[in-house]
């Protein structure tokens, strides 16, 4: 069944763009059911140790007959690609030229890559997809990387201050005299193996597929009509990994590893808001990573795009208003309550999926986990990764208006080296009006 209003239309090109005729399209192919070309779909054997046995992730729109996943590449940025095509600034037939884009350093393979229970939310072969699969499939099977690995110098003003204060030492290789930090970094797009996601969360796969379809407004019908497709490229933010020191030290049992898993907080991380501890704790994590790398080990910062505990920044700001305006002001004893009133839940980050990136790196032991979060600690240890020491944020780094947050989190079960306040004491911890 087709919709005449769709099939009879063509995209109106921008007259000022080159070759506008290329983007005209009057034919729409419904992808919700298997078609005549479905026999050409390469199955994905998730957890296979050899990439040739595992099979490639093919989500390119240029490979319609060969697509073996639900969704498309680039996560939420796929929508911007559609805008670029619709407005005529991007030729929809363009194919990526991946010359000289291969990883600057090699990560893996590690034993965890071949364990389908260890990694379910990213493609462990995502960084080497072109090399691992490119020679084995025709060019019309457009196989794109879902992980990119490069090197960079990053500058964080606080590091220069710590150098001047003697808390950090310049070595010229890892940390430069001007405060620049040399890192290896990896950008990771989400790739969900739906049977594994369902098992990890303790739910039925069909229920997962059905609710994903319903709660995204029916955006991906294949979730409920294509049970033969087990991999989903969700339109959500990805993860960035920053590695300080020698990448090989991460898997060397004789060398220390420090890790901070940090969930995005634009207000603090970028703009320095003092209502939370996010940026100062992130910077402290980087400091610990530098010291660990300089001691011969490696430091790892995992930065996850899960703004506002994955509730989003609009919800986050609504909660700020609710906290500040409630009777009695912004109080530690009501910290989580106001979030639940607005969002219906305290947290939607699903830390159960977070250890996948640690398994991708081959981490089996963390000597210093720079996190107070009980949810992150539990997820990491339940995933079979040993945590030797937990590192709390130093009290002097807690911003003026963040006492409400930190005391509320400690009372809820976050790791603390000090005594947890009583309910009565929490009620006395208050933030500014605004």
Coordinates of N, CA and C in Angstrom, one line a residue, residues 1-145:
X1 N 0.9 -1.2 0.0 CA 0.0 0.0 0.0 C 0.9 1.2 0.0
X2 N 0.6 2.2 -0.9 CA 1.4 3.4 -1.0 C 0.5 4.6 -0.7
X3 N 1.1 5.7 -0.4 CA 0.4 7.0 -0.2 C 0.7 7.9 -1.4
X4 N -0.4 8.1 -2.1 CA -0.3 8.9 -3.4 C 0.3 10.3 -3.1
X5 N 0.0 10.8 -1.9 CA 0.5 12.2 -1.6 C 2.0 12.2 -1.5
X6 N 2.6 11.0 -1.2 CA 4.0 10.9 -1.1 C 4.7 10.5 -2.4
X7 N 4.1 9.5 -3.1 CA 4.7 9.0 -4.3 C 4.7 10.0 -5.4
X8 N 3.7 10.9 -5.4 CA 3.6 11.9 -6.5 C 4.3 13.1 -6.3
X9 N 5.0 13.3 -5.1 CA 5.7 14.5 -4.9 C 7.2 14.3 -5.2
X10 N 7.9 15.4 -5.4 CA 9.3 15.3 -5.5 C 9.9 16.4 -4.6
X11 N 11.1 16.2 -4.1 CA 11.7 17.2 -3.3 C 12.0 18.4 -4.1
X12 N 11.7 19.6 -3.6 CA 11.9 20.8 -4.3 C 13.3 21.3 -4.0
X13 N 14.2 21.3 -5.0 CA 15.6 21.7 -4.8 C 15.7 23.2 -4.6
X14 N 16.8 23.5 -4.0 CA 17.2 24.9 -3.8 C 17.8 25.4 -5.1
X15 N 17.2 26.4 -5.8 CA 17.7 26.8 -7.1 C 19.2 27.2 -7.1
X16 N 19.7 27.6 -6.0 CA 21.1 28.0 -5.9 C 22.1 27.0 -5.7
X17 N 21.6 25.7 -5.6 CA 22.6 24.6 -5.4 C 23.0 23.9 -6.7
X18 N 24.2 23.3 -6.7 CA 24.6 22.7 -7.9 C 23.8 21.4 -8.1
X19 N 23.6 21.0 -9.4 CA 22.9 19.7 -9.8 C 21.7 19.5 -8.9
X20 N 20.7 20.4 -8.9 CA 19.6 20.2 -8.0 C 18.7 19.0 -8.5
X21 N 18.8 18.6 -9.7 CA 18.0 17.5 -10.2 C 18.3 16.2 -9.6
X22 N 19.5 16.1 -9.0 CA 19.9 14.8 -8.4 C 19.0 14.5 -7.2
X23 N 18.5 15.4 -6.5 CA 17.8 15.1 -5.3 C 16.3 14.8 -5.5
X24 N 15.8 15.0 -6.8 CA 14.4 14.7 -7.0 C 14.1 13.2 -6.9
X25 N 13.0 12.9 -6.2 CA 12.7 11.5 -6.1 C 11.2 11.4 -6.0
X26 N 10.6 10.6 -6.9 CA 9.1 10.4 -6.9 C 8.8 9.0 -6.4
X27 N 9.7 8.2 -6.0 CA 9.5 6.8 -5.7 C 9.9 6.5 -4.3
X28 N 9.0 6.0 -3.5 CA 9.3 5.7 -2.1 C 9.2 4.2 -1.9
X29 N 10.2 3.5 -1.3 CA 10.2 2.1 -1.0 C 9.9 1.9 0.4
X30 N 8.8 1.3 0.8 CA 8.6 1.0 2.2 C 9.5 -0.1 2.7
X31 N 10.1 0.2 3.8 CA 11.1 -0.8 4.3 C 10.6 -1.6 5.4
X32 N 9.3 -1.6 5.7 CA 8.8 -2.2 6.9 C 8.7 -3.7 6.8
X33 N 8.8 -4.3 5.6 CA 8.7 -5.7 5.4 C 9.8 -6.2 4.5
X34 N 10.1 -7.5 4.6 CA 11.1 -8.1 3.7 C 10.7 -7.9 2.3
X35 N 11.7 -7.6 1.4 CA 11.4 -7.5 0.0 C 12.0 -8.6 -0.8
X36 N 11.9 -8.5 -2.1 CA 12.5 -9.5 -2.9 C 14.0 -9.6 -2.8
X37 N 14.6 -8.6 -2.4 CA 16.1 -8.6 -2.2 C 16.6 -9.0 -0.9
X38 N 15.6 -9.5 0.0 CA 16.0 -9.8 1.4 C 17.0 -11.0 1.5
X39 N 17.0 -11.8 0.4 CA 17.9 -13.0 0.4 C 19.3 -12.5 0.3
X40 N 19.5 -11.2 -0.1 CA 20.9 -10.7 -0.3 C 21.4 -10.1 1.0
X41 N 20.6 -10.1 2.1 CA 21.0 -9.5 3.3 C 22.0 -10.4 4.0
X42 N 23.1 -9.8 4.4 CA 24.1 -10.6 5.1 C 23.8 -10.7 6.6
X43 N 23.6 -11.9 7.1 CA 23.3 -12.0 8.6 C 24.5 -11.5 9.5
X44 N 24.1 -11.0 10.6 CA 25.1 -10.5 11.6 C 25.2 -11.6 12.7
X45 N 26.3 -12.2 12.8 CA 26.5 -13.3 13.9 C 27.2 -12.6 15.1
X46 N 26.4 -11.9 15.8 CA 26.9 -11.1 16.9 C 27.7 -11.9 17.9
X47 N 28.9 -11.5 18.2 CA 29.8 -12.2 19.1 C 30.8 -13.1 18.5
X48 N 30.8 -13.2 17.1 CA 31.8 -14.0 16.4 C 33.1 -13.3 16.6
X49 N 34.2 -14.2 16.8 CA 35.5 -13.6 17.0 C 36.1 -13.1 15.7
X50 N 35.9 -13.7 14.6 CA 36.4 -13.3 13.3 C 35.4 -12.4 12.7
X51 N 35.8 -11.2 12.3 CA 34.9 -10.2 11.7 C 34.2 -10.8 10.4
X52 N 34.9 -11.7 9.7 CA 34.3 -12.2 8.5 C 33.2 -13.2 8.8
X53 N 33.3 -13.8 10.0 CA 32.2 -14.7 10.5 C 31.1 -13.8 11.1
X54 N 31.5 -12.7 11.7 CA 30.5 -11.8 12.3 C 29.6 -11.1 11.3
X55 N 30.2 -10.7 10.2 CA 29.5 -9.9 9.2 C 29.5 -8.5 9.5
X56 N 29.4 -7.6 8.4 CA 29.5 -6.2 8.5 C 28.1 -5.6 8.9
X57 N 28.2 -4.4 9.5 CA 27.0 -3.6 9.8 C 26.7 -2.7 8.6
X58 N 25.7 -3.0 7.9 CA 25.4 -2.2 6.7 C 24.1 -1.4 6.9
X59 N 24.3 -0.1 7.2 CA 23.2 0.8 7.4 C 23.1 1.9 6.4
X60 N 24.0 1.8 5.4 CA 24.0 2.9 4.4 C 22.7 2.9 3.5
X61 N 22.3 4.1 3.2 CA 21.1 4.3 2.4 C 21.4 4.0 0.9
X62 N 22.7 3.8 0.6 CA 23.1 3.5 -0.8 C 23.0 2.0 -1.0
X63 N 22.9 1.2 0.0 CA 22.9 -0.2 0.0 C 21.5 -0.8 0.4
X64 N 20.4 -0.3 -0.2 CA 19.1 -0.6 0.3 C 18.8 -2.1 0.2
X65 N 19.3 -2.8 -0.8 CA 19.1 -4.2 -0.9 C 19.9 -5.0 0.1
X66 N 21.0 -4.4 0.6 CA 21.9 -5.2 1.5 C 21.8 -4.7 2.9
X67 N 21.0 -3.7 3.2 CA 20.9 -3.2 4.6 C 20.5 -4.3 5.5
X68 N 21.3 -4.5 6.6 CA 21.0 -5.6 7.5 C 20.8 -5.1 9.0
X69 N 20.4 -3.8 9.0 CA 20.2 -3.2 10.3 C 18.9 -2.3 10.2
X70 N 18.4 -1.9 11.4 CA 17.3 -0.9 11.5 C 17.9 0.4 11.8
X71 N 17.4 1.5 11.1 CA 18.0 2.8 11.3 C 19.1 3.1 10.3
X72 N 19.8 4.2 10.5 CA 20.9 4.6 9.6 C 22.1 5.1 10.5
X73 N 23.2 5.4 9.8 CA 24.4 5.8 10.4 C 24.3 7.2 11.0
X74 N 25.2 7.5 11.9 CA 25.5 8.9 12.4 C 24.5 9.3 13.6
X75 N 23.8 8.3 14.1 CA 22.9 8.6 15.2 C 22.0 9.7 14.9
X76 N 21.9 10.7 15.9 CA 20.9 11.8 15.7 C 21.3 12.7 14.6
X77 N 22.6 12.7 14.1 CA 23.0 13.5 13.0 C 22.5 13.1 11.7
X78 N 21.9 11.9 11.6 CA 21.3 11.4 10.4 C 20.1 12.3 10.0
X79 N 19.5 13.0 10.9 CA 18.4 13.9 10.6 C 18.9 15.1 9.9
X80 N 20.1 15.6 10.3 CA 20.7 16.7 9.6 C 21.2 16.3 8.2
X81 N 21.6 15.1 8.0 CA 21.9 14.6 6.7 C 20.7 14.7 5.8
X82 N 19.5 14.3 6.3 CA 18.3 14.4 5.6 C 18.0 15.8 5.2
X83 N 18.2 16.8 6.1 CA 17.9 18.2 5.9 C 18.9 18.7 4.7
X84 N 20.1 18.2 4.8 CA 21.1 18.6 3.8 C 20.7 18.1 2.4
X85 N 20.1 16.9 2.3 CA 19.7 16.4 1.1 C 18.4 17.1 0.6
X86 N 17.5 17.3 1.5 CA 16.2 18.0 1.2 C 16.4 19.4 0.7
X87 N 17.4 20.1 1.3 CA 17.6 21.5 0.9 C 18.5 21.6 -0.3
X88 N 19.1 20.5 -0.8 CA 19.9 20.5 -2.0 C 21.3 20.7 -1.8
X89 N 21.8 20.8 -0.6 CA 23.2 21.1 -0.4 C 24.1 19.8 -0.3
X90 N 23.4 18.7 -0.3 CA 24.2 17.4 -0.3 C 23.6 16.5 -1.3
X91 N 24.5 16.0 -2.2 CA 24.1 15.0 -3.2 C 23.8 13.7 -2.5
X92 N 22.6 13.2 -2.6 CA 22.3 11.9 -1.9 C 23.0 10.7 -2.4
X93 N 23.7 10.9 -3.6 CA 24.4 9.7 -4.1 C 25.9 9.8 -3.6
X94 N 26.3 10.8 -2.8 CA 27.6 10.9 -2.4 C 28.0 9.8 -1.5
X95 N 29.2 9.2 -1.8 CA 29.7 8.1 -0.9 C 31.0 8.6 -0.3
X96 N 31.2 8.3 1.0 CA 32.4 8.7 1.7 C 33.7 8.2 1.1
X97 N 34.6 9.1 0.9 CA 36.0 8.7 0.6 C 36.8 8.5 1.9
X98 N 37.1 7.3 2.2 CA 37.7 7.0 3.5 C 39.2 6.8 3.4
X99 N 39.8 7.4 2.4 CA 41.2 7.3 2.3 C 41.9 8.0 3.5
X100 N 42.9 7.4 4.1 CA 43.6 7.9 5.2 C 42.8 8.2 6.5
X101 N 41.7 7.5 6.6 CA 40.8 7.8 7.8 C 40.9 6.6 8.8
X102 N 41.8 5.7 8.6 CA 41.8 4.5 9.5 C 42.4 4.9 10.8
X103 N 42.2 4.1 11.9 CA 42.6 4.5 13.2 C 44.1 4.8 13.3
X104 N 44.4 5.9 14.0 CA 45.8 6.3 14.2 C 46.6 5.3 15.1
X105 N 45.8 4.7 16.0 CA 46.4 3.6 16.9 C 45.4 2.5 16.8
X106 N 45.9 1.3 17.1 CA 45.0 0.1 17.0 C 44.5 -0.3 18.4
X107 N 43.2 -0.5 18.5 CA 42.6 -1.0 19.8 C 42.0 -2.4 19.5
X108 N 42.4 -3.4 20.3 CA 41.9 -4.7 20.1 C 42.5 -5.4 18.9
X109 N 41.9 -6.6 18.6 CA 40.7 -7.2 19.3 C 41.0 -7.8 20.6
X110 N 40.1 -7.8 21.5 CA 40.2 -8.3 22.9 C 39.2 -9.5 23.0
X111 N 39.5 -10.4 24.0 CA 38.6 -11.5 24.2 C 37.1 -11.1 24.4
X112 N 36.9 -9.9 25.0 CA 35.5 -9.5 25.2 C 34.8 -9.2 23.9
X113 N 35.5 -9.0 22.8 CA 34.8 -8.7 21.6 C 34.1 -10.0 21.1
X114 N 34.5 -11.1 21.5 CA 33.9 -12.4 21.1 C 32.9 -13.0 22.1
X115 N 32.6 -12.2 23.1 CA 31.6 -12.6 24.1 C 30.3 -11.7 23.8
X116 N 29.3 -12.3 23.3 CA 28.1 -11.6 23.0 C 27.4 -11.0 24.2
X117 N 27.8 -11.4 25.4 CA 27.2 -10.8 26.6 C 27.9 -9.6 27.1
X118 N 29.2 -9.4 26.6 CA 30.0 -8.3 27.1 C 29.7 -7.0 26.4
X119 N 29.5 -7.1 25.1 CA 29.3 -5.9 24.3 C 28.0 -6.0 23.5
X120 N 27.0 -5.1 23.8 CA 25.7 -5.2 23.1 C 25.3 -3.8 22.5
X121 N 26.0 -2.8 22.9 CA 25.5 -1.4 22.5 C 26.5 -0.7 21.6
X122 N 27.5 -1.3 21.1 CA 28.4 -0.7 20.1 C 29.0 -1.9 19.3
X123 N 29.5 -1.5 18.1 CA 30.1 -2.5 17.3 C 31.6 -2.6 17.6
X124 N 32.1 -3.7 18.2 CA 33.6 -3.7 18.5 C 34.5 -3.6 17.3
X125 N 34.0 -4.0 16.1 CA 34.7 -3.9 14.9 C 34.5 -2.6 14.1
X126 N 33.8 -1.6 14.8 CA 33.4 -0.4 14.2 C 34.5 0.5 13.7
X127 N 35.7 0.4 14.3 CA 36.8 1.3 13.9 C 37.5 0.7 12.7
X128 N 37.4 -0.6 12.5 CA 38.2 -1.3 11.4 C 37.3 -1.9 10.4
X129 N 36.0 -1.4 10.3 CA 35.0 -1.9 9.4 C 35.5 -2.0 8.0
X130 N 36.1 -0.8 7.5 CA 36.5 -0.7 6.1 C 37.5 -1.8 5.8
X131 N 38.5 -1.9 6.7 CA 39.6 -2.9 6.4 C 39.2 -4.3 6.6
X132 N 38.3 -4.5 7.7 CA 37.9 -5.9 8.0 C 37.0 -6.5 7.0
X133 N 36.1 -5.6 6.4 CA 35.1 -6.2 5.5 C 35.2 -5.7 4.1
X134 N 35.9 -4.6 3.9 CA 35.9 -4.0 2.5 C 36.4 -4.9 1.4
X135 N 37.4 -5.7 1.7 CA 37.9 -6.6 0.6 C 37.1 -7.8 0.4
X136 N 36.1 -8.0 1.2 CA 35.3 -9.3 1.1 C 33.9 -9.1 0.5
X137 N 33.5 -7.8 0.2 CA 32.2 -7.5 -0.3 C 32.3 -6.5 -1.4
X138 N 31.4 -6.6 -2.4 CA 31.3 -5.7 -3.5 C 31.2 -4.2 -3.0
X139 N 31.6 -3.3 -3.9 CA 31.5 -1.9 -3.5 C 30.1 -1.4 -3.2
X140 N 29.1 -2.1 -3.8 CA 27.7 -1.6 -3.5 C 27.3 -1.9 -2.1
X141 N 28.0 -2.8 -1.4 CA 27.8 -3.0 0.0 C 28.6 -1.9 0.8
X142 N 28.0 -0.7 0.8 CA 28.8 0.4 1.4 C 28.9 0.2 2.9
X143 N 30.1 -0.1 3.4 CA 30.3 -0.4 4.8 C 31.1 0.8 5.4
X144 N 30.4 1.4 6.4 CA 30.9 2.6 7.0 C 31.4 2.3 8.5
X145 N 32.4 3.0 8.9 CA 32.9 2.9 10.3 C 31.9 3.5 11.3

